[in-house]
mmCIF file of C-alpha atoms in Angstrom:
data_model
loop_
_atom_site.group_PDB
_atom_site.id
_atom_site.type_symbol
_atom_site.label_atom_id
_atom_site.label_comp_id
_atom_site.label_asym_id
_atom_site.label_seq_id
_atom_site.Cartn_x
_atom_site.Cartn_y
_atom_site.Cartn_z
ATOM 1 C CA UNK A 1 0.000 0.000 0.000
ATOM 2 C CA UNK A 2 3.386 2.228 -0.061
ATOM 3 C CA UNK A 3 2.260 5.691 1.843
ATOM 4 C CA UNK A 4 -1.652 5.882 0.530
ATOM 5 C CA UNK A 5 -4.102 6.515 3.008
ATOM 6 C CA UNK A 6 -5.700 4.206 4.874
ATOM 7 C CA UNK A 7 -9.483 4.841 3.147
ATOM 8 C CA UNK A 8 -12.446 3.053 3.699
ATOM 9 C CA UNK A 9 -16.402 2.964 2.347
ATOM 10 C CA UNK A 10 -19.582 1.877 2.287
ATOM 11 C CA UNK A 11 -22.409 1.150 -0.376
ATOM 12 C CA UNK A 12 -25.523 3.263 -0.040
ATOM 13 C CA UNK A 13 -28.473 3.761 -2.432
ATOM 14 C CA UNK A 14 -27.004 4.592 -5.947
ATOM 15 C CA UNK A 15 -23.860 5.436 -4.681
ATOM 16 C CA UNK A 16 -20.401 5.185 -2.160
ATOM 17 C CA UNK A 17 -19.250 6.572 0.894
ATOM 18 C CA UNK A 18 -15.726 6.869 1.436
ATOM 19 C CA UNK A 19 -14.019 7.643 4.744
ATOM 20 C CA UNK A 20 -10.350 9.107 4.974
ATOM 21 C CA UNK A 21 -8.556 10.448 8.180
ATOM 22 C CA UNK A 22 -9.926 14.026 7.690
ATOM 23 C CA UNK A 23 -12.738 13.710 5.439
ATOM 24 C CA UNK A 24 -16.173 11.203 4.387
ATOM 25 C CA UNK A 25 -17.436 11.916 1.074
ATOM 26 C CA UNK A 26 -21.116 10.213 0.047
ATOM 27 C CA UNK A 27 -21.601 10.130 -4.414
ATOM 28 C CA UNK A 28 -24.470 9.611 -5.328
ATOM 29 C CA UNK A 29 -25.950 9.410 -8.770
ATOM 30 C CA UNK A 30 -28.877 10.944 -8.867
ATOM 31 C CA UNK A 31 -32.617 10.697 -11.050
ATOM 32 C CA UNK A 32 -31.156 13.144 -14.190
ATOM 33 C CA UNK A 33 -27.967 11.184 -14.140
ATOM 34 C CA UNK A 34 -25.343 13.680 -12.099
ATOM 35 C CA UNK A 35 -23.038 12.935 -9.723
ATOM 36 C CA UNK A 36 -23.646 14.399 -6.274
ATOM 37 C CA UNK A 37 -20.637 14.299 -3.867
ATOM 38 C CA UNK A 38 -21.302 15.849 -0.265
ATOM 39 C CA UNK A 39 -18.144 16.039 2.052
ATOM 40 C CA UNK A 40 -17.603 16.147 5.628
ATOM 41 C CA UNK A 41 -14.850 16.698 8.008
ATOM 42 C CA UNK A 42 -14.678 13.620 10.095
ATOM 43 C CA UNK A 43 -15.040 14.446 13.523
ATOM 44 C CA UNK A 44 -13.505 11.316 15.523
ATOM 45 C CA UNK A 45 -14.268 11.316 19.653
ATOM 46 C CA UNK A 46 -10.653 9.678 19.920
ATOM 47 C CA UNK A 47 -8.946 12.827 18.665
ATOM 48 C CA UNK A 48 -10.550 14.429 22.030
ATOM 49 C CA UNK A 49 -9.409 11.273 23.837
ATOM 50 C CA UNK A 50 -6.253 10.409 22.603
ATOM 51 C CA UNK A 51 -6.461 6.557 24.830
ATOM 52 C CA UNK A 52 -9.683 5.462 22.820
ATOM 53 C CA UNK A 53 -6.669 4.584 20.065
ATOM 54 C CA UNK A 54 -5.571 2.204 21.936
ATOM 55 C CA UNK A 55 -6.148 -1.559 20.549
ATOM 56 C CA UNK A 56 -9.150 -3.008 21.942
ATOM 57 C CA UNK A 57 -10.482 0.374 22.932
ATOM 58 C CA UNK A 58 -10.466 1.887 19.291
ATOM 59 C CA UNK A 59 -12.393 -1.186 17.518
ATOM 60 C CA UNK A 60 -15.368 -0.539 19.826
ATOM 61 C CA UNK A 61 -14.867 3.260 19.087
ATOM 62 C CA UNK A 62 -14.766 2.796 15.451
ATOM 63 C CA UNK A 63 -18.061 0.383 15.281
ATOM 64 C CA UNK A 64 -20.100 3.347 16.503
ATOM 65 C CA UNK A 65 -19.041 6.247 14.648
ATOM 66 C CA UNK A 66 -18.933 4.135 11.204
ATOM 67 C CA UNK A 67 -22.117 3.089 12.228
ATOM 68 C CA UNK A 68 -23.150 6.373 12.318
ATOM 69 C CA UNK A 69 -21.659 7.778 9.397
ATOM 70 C CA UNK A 70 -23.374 5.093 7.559
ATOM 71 C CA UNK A 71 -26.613 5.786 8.383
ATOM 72 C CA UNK A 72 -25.928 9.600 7.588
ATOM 73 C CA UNK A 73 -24.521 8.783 4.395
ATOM 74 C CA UNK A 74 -27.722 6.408 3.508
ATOM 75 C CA UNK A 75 -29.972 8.921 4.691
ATOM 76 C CA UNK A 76 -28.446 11.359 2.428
ATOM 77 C CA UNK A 77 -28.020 8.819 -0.544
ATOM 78 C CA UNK A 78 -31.761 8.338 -0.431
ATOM 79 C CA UNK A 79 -32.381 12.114 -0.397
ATOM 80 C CA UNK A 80 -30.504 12.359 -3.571
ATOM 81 C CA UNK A 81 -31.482 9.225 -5.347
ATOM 82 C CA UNK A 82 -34.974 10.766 -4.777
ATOM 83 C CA UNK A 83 -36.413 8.120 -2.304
ATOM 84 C CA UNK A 84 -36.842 10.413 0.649
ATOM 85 C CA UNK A 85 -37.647 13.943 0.632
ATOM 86 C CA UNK A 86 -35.506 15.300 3.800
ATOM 87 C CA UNK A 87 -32.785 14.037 5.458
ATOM 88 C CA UNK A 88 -33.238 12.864 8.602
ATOM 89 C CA UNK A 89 -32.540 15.019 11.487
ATOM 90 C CA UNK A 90 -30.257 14.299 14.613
ATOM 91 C CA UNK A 91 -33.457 13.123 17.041
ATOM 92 C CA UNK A 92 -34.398 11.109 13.882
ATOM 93 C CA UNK A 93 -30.955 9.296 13.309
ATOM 94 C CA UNK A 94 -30.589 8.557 16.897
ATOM 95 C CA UNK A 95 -33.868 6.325 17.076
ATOM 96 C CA UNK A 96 -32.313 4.820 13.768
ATOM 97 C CA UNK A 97 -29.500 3.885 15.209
ATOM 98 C CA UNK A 98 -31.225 2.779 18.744
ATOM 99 C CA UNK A 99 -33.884 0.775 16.565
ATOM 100 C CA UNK A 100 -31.279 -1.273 14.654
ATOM 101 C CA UNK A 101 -29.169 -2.020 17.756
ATOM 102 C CA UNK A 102 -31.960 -3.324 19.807
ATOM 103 C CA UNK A 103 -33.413 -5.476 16.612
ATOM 104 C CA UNK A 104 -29.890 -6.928 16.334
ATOM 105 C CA UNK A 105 -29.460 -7.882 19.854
ATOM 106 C CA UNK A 106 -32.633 -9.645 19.457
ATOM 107 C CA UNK A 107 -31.608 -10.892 16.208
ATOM 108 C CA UNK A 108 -28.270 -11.939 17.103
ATOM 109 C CA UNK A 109 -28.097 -12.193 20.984
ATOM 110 C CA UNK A 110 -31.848 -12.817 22.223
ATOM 111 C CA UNK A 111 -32.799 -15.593 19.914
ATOM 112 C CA UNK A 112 -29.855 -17.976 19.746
ATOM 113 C CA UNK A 113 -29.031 -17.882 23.442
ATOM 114 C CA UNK A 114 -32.849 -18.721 24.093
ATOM 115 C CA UNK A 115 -32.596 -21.029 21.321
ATOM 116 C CA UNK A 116 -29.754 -23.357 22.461
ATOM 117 C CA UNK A 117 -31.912 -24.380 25.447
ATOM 118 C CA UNK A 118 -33.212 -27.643 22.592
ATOM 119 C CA UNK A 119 -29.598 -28.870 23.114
ATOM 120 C CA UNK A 120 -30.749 -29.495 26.341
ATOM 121 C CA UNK A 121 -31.608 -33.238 25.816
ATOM 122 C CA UNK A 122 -28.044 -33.698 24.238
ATOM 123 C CA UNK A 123 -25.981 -32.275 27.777
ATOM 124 C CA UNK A 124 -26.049 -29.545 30.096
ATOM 125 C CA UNK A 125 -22.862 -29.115 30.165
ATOM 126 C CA UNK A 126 -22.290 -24.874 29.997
ATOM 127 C CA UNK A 127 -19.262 -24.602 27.618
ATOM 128 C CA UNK A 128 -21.368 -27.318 24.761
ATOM 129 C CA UNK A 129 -24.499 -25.009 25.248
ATOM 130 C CA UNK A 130 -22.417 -21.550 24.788
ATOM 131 C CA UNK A 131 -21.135 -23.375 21.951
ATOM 132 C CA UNK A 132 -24.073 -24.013 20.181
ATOM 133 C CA UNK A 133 -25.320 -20.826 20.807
ATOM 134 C CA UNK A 134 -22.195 -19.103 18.982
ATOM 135 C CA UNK A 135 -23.307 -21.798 15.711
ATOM 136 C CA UNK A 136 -26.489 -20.615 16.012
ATOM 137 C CA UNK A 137 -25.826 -17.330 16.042
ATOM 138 C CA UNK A 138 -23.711 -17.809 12.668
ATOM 139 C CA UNK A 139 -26.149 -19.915 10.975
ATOM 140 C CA UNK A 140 -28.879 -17.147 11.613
ATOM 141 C CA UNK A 141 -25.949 -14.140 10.428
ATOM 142 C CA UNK A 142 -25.237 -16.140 7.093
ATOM 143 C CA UNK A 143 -29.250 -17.129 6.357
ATOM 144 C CA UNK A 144 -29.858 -13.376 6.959
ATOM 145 C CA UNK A 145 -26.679 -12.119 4.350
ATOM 146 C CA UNK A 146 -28.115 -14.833 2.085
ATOM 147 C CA UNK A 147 -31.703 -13.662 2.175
ATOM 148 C CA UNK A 148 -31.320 -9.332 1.781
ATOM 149 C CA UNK A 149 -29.010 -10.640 -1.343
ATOM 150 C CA UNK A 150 -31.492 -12.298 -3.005
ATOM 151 C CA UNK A 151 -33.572 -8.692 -3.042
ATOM 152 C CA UNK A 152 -33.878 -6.736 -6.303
ATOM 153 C CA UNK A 153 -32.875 -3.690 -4.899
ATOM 154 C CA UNK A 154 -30.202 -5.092 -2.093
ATOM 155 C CA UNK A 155 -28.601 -6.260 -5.254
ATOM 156 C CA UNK A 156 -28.172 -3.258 -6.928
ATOM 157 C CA UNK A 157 -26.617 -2.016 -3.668
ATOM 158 C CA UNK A 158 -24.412 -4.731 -3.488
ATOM 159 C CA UNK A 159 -23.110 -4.156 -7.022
ATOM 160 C CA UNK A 160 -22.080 -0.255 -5.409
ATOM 161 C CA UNK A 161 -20.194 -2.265 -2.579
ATOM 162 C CA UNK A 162 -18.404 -4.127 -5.427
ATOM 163 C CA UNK A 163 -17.221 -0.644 -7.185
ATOM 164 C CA UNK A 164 -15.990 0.571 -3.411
ATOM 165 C CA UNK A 165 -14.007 -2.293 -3.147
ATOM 166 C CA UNK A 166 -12.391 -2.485 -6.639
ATOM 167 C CA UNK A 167 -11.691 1.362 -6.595
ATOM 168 C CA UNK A 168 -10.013 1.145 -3.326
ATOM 169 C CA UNK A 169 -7.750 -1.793 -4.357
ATOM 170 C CA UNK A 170 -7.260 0.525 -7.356
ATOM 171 C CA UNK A 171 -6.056 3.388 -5.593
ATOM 172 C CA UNK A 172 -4.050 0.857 -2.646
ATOM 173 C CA UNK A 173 -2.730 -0.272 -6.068
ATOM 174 C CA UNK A 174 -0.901 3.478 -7.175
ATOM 175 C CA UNK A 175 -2.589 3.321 -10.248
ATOM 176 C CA UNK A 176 -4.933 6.260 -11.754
ATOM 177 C CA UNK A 177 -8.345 6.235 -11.008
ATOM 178 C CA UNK A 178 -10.040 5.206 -13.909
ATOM 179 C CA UNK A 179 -13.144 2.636 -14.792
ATOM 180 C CA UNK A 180 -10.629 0.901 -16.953
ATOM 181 C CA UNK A 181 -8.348 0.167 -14.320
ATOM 182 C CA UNK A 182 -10.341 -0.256 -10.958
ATOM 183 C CA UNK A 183 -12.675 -2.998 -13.312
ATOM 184 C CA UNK A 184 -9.644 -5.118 -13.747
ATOM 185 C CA UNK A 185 -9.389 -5.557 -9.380
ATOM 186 C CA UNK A 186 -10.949 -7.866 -7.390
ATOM 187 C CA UNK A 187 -14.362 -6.761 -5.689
ATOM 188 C CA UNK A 188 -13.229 -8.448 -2.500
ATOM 189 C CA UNK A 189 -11.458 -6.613 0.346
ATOM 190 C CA UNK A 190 -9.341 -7.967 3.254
ATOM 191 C CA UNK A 191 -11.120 -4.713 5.376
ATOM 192 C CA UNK A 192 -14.509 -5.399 4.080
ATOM 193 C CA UNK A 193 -17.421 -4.883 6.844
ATOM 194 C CA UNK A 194 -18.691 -8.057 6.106
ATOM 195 C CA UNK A 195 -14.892 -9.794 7.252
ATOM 196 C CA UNK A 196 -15.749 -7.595 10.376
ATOM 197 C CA UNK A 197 -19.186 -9.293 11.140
ATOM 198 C CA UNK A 198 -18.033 -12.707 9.922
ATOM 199 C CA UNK A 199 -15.109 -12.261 12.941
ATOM 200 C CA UNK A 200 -17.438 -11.003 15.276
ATOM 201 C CA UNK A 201 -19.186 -13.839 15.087
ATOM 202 C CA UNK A 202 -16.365 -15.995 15.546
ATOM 203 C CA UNK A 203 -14.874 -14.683 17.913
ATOM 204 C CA UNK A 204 -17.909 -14.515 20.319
ATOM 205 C CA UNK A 205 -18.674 -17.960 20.037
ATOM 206 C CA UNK A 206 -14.991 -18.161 21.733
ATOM 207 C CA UNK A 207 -15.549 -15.478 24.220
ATOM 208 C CA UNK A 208 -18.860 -16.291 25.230
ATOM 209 C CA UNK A 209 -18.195 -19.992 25.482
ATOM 210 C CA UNK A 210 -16.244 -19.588 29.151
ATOM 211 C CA UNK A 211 -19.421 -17.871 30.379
ATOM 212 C CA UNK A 212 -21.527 -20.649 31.794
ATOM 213 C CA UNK A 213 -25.199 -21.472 31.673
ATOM 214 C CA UNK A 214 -26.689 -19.132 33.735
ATOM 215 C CA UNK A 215 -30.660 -17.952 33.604
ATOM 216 C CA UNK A 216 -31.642 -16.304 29.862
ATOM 217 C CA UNK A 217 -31.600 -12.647 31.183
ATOM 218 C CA UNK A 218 -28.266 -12.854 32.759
ATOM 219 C CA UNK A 219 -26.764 -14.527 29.363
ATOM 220 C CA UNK A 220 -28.434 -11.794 27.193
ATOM 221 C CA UNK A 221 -26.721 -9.349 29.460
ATOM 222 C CA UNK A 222 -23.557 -10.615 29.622
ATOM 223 C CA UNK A 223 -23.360 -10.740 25.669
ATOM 224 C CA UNK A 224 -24.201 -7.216 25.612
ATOM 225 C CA UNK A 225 -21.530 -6.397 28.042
ATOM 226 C CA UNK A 226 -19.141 -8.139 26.709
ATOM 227 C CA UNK A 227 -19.869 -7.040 22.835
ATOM 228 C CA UNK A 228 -17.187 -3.795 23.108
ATOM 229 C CA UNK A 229 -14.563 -6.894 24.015
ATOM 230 C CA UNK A 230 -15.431 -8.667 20.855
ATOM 231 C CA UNK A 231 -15.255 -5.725 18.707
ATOM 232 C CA UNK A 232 -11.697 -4.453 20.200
ATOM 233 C CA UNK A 233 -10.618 -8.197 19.114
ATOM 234 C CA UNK A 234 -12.197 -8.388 16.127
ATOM 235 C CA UNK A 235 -11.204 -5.149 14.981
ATOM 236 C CA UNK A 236 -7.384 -5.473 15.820
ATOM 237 C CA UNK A 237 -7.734 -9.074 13.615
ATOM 238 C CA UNK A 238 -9.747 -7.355 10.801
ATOM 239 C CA UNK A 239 -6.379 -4.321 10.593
ATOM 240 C CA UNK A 240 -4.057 -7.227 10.832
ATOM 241 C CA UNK A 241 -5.393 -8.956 8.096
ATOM 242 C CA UNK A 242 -5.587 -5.584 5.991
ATOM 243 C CA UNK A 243 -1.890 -5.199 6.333
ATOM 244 C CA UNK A 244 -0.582 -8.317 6.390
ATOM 245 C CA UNK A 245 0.958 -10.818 3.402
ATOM 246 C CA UNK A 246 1.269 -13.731 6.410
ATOM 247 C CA UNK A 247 0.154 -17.081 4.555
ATOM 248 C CA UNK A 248 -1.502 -17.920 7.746
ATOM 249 C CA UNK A 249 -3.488 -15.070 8.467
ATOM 250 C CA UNK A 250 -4.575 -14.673 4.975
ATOM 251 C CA UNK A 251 -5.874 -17.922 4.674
ATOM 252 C CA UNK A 252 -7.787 -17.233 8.102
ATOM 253 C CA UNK A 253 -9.639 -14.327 6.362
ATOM 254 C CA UNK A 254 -10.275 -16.342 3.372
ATOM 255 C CA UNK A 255 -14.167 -17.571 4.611
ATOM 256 C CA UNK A 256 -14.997 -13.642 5.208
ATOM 257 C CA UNK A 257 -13.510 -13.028 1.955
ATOM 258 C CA UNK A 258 -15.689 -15.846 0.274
ATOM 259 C CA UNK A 259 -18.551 -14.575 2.515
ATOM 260 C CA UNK A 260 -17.760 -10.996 -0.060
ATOM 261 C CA UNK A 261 -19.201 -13.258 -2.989
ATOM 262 C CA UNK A 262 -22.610 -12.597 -1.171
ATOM 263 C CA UNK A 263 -22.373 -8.971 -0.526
ATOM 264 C CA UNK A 264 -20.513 -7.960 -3.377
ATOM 265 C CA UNK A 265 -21.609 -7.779 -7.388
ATOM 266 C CA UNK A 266 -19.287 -6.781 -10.159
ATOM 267 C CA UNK A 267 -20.452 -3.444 -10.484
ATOM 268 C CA UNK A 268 -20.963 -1.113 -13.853
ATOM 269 C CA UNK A 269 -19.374 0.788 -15.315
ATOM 270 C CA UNK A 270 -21.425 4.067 -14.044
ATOM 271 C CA UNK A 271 -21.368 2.824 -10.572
ATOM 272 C CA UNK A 272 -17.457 2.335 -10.448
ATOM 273 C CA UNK A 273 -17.485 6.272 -11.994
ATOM 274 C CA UNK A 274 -19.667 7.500 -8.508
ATOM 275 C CA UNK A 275 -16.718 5.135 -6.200
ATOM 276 C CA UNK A 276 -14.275 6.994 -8.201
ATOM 277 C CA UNK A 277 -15.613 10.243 -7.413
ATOM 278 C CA UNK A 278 -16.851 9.603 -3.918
ATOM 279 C CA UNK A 279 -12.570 8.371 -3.158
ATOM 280 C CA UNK A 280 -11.550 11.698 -4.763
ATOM 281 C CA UNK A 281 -13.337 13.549 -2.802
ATOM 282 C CA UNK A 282 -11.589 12.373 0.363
ATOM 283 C CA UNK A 283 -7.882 12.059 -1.150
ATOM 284 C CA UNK A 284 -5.741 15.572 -0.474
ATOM 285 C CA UNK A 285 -4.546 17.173 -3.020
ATOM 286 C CA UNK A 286 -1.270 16.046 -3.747
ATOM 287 C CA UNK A 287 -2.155 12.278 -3.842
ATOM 288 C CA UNK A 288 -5.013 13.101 -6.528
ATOM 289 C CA UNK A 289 -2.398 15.168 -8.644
ATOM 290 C CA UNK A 290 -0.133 12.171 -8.122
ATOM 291 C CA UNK A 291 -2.128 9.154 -8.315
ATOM 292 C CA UNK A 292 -4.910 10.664 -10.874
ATOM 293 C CA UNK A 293 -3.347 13.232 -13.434
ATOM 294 C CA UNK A 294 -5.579 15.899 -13.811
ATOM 295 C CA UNK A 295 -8.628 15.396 -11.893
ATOM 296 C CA UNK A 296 -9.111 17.915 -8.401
ATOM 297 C CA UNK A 297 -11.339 19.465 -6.469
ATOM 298 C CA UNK A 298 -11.844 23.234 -6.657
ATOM 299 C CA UNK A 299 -13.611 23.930 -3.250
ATOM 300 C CA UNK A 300 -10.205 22.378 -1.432
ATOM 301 C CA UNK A 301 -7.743 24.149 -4.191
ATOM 302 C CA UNK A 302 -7.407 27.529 -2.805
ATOM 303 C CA UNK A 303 -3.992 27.550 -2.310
ATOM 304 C CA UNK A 304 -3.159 26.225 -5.579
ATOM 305 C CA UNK A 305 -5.117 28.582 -7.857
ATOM 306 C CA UNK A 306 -3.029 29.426 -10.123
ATOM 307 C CA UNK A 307 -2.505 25.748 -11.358
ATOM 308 C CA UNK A 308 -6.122 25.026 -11.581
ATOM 309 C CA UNK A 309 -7.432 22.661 -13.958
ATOM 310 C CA UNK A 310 -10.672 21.483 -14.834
ATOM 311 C CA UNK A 311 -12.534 18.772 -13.080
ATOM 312 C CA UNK A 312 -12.599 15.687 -15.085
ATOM 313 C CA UNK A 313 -16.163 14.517 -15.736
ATOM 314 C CA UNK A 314 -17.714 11.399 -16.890
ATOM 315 C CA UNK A 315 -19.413 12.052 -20.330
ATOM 316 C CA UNK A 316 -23.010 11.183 -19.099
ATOM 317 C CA UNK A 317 -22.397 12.741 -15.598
ATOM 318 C CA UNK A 318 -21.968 16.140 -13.880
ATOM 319 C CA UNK A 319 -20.013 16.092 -10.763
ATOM 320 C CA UNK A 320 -21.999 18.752 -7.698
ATOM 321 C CA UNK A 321 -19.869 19.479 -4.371
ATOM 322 C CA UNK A 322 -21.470 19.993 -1.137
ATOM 323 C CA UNK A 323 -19.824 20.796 1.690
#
């Protein structure tokens, strides 16, 4: 990856997020054909608190602000893919947010905890019945990944998550940014969200199998508790696996990465132009000039006036900045 930024994204409705250190950008193609690009300056509670960059205090720290910048950049994709009319507001995002965790502790925690109780008749012993729980758990994560992308319109948003990932490898790559080269990558990604989950899930049916058996409340809480524990280890394996070439640990990611076939599509061409946009947005300056020829944007270009040039444009796009 040489001395590119460490970038990251996100599929929304007709369009990519991308998150640098500084900046997210969110393209989105919208009903007349244009490219809209909003960018904002990412605003991460660990700069304030220096110790939540620690390992197995940043992973927990980086769940819930990517889980919020998601849901602000699909709230904003569907604004400008003309599925909503507003975006929605801070009160509105924060029910959002409270909504999905509590459906996917129910989902994910509730059910296969209160499930494993039918292994019952096979033993009581505490570790087997954590243990079950944790495969029942997966089995219920990989039905649900398997059923959303068999939807019409999931698809579609898959295909955007394949463009993210081939335009990142592109740019990890040093080459320029074009639909040309980012088709010829791979649409899966060692970082990918969906390695995250897949980890997650592993590695609580290992945490949570030293628990015991105690009475269903008491396990549902202690899975709760415990979730920043499995994030701050999952997260440290997911940035291993991102940066290492170790035979070992990339076979280890390789069922995540297979898991990618699911949640990825191989995009088109138009959607791998919006990914392309969407990572400019977030690169500085000198890394577009270097890694993309002529392509920059104006609004961050102040200091370089006098060597302006003109924003390059897909033929059947326009390209709108919001800031």
């Amino acid at each position: 990856m040489g001395n590119h930024l460490m970038v990251g994204g996100q599929a929304v409705i007709e369009g990519v997020m991308m998150r640098g250190p500084k900046l997210t950008a969110t393209a989105v193609r919208d009903p007349a054909g244009r490219i809209q690009v909003e960018t904002k300056d990412v605003h991460s509670i660990s700069d304030r608190y220096p110790i939540l960059k620690k390992p197995m205090l940043r992973g927990t720290v980086s769940l819930v602000e990517s889980l919020v910048i998601g849901i602000r950049s699909l709230s904003y994709s569907a604004k400008m893919a003309g599925e909503e009319e507003e975006q929605l507001s801070d009160k509105e995002m924060a029910g959002t947010i409270i909504f999905a965790l509590v459906l996917a502790s129910i989902l994910f925690i509730a059910i296969p905890t209160g499930a494993a109780k039918f292994f019952h008749f096979v033993t009581e012993d505490p570790f087997f019945l954590n243990l079950m729980e944790g495969f029942l758990r997966l089995a219920i994560f990989l039905a649900y990944i398997w059923g959303i992308s068999r939807m019409k319109d999931i698809r579609r948003v898959f295909q955007y998550h394949g463009a993210e990932h081939k335009t990142i490898h592109c740019y990890e790559a040093g080459l320029p940014l074009t639909v040309e080269n980012v088709q010829k990558f791979s649409r899966l990604h060692p970082r990918c969200g969906t390695n995250f989950l897949l980890i997650v899930m592993l590695v609580s049916i290992f945490v949570f199998a030293f628990l015991g058996w105690p009475n269903l409340a008491e396990r549902i809480v202690s899975r709760i508790v415990l979730l920043p524990v499995v994030a701050g280890i999952s997260y440290e394996i997911i940035r291993l696996a991102g940066r290492s070439e170790n035979p070992i640990i990339q076979t280890a990611i390789k069922p995540g990465l297979w898991l990618q076939y699911l949640t990825t599509r191989p995009p088109q061409d138009d959607m791998v132009e919006v990914a392309i946009e969407s990572l400019k947005a977030v690169l500085p300056p000198e890394e577009i000039r270097e890694g993309t020829g002529e392509y920059r944007y104006p609004e961050r270009m102040e200091a370089a006036a006098e060597d302006e040039t003109e924003i390059g444009v897909p033929a059947a796009a326009s390209v709108e900045t919001a800031h």
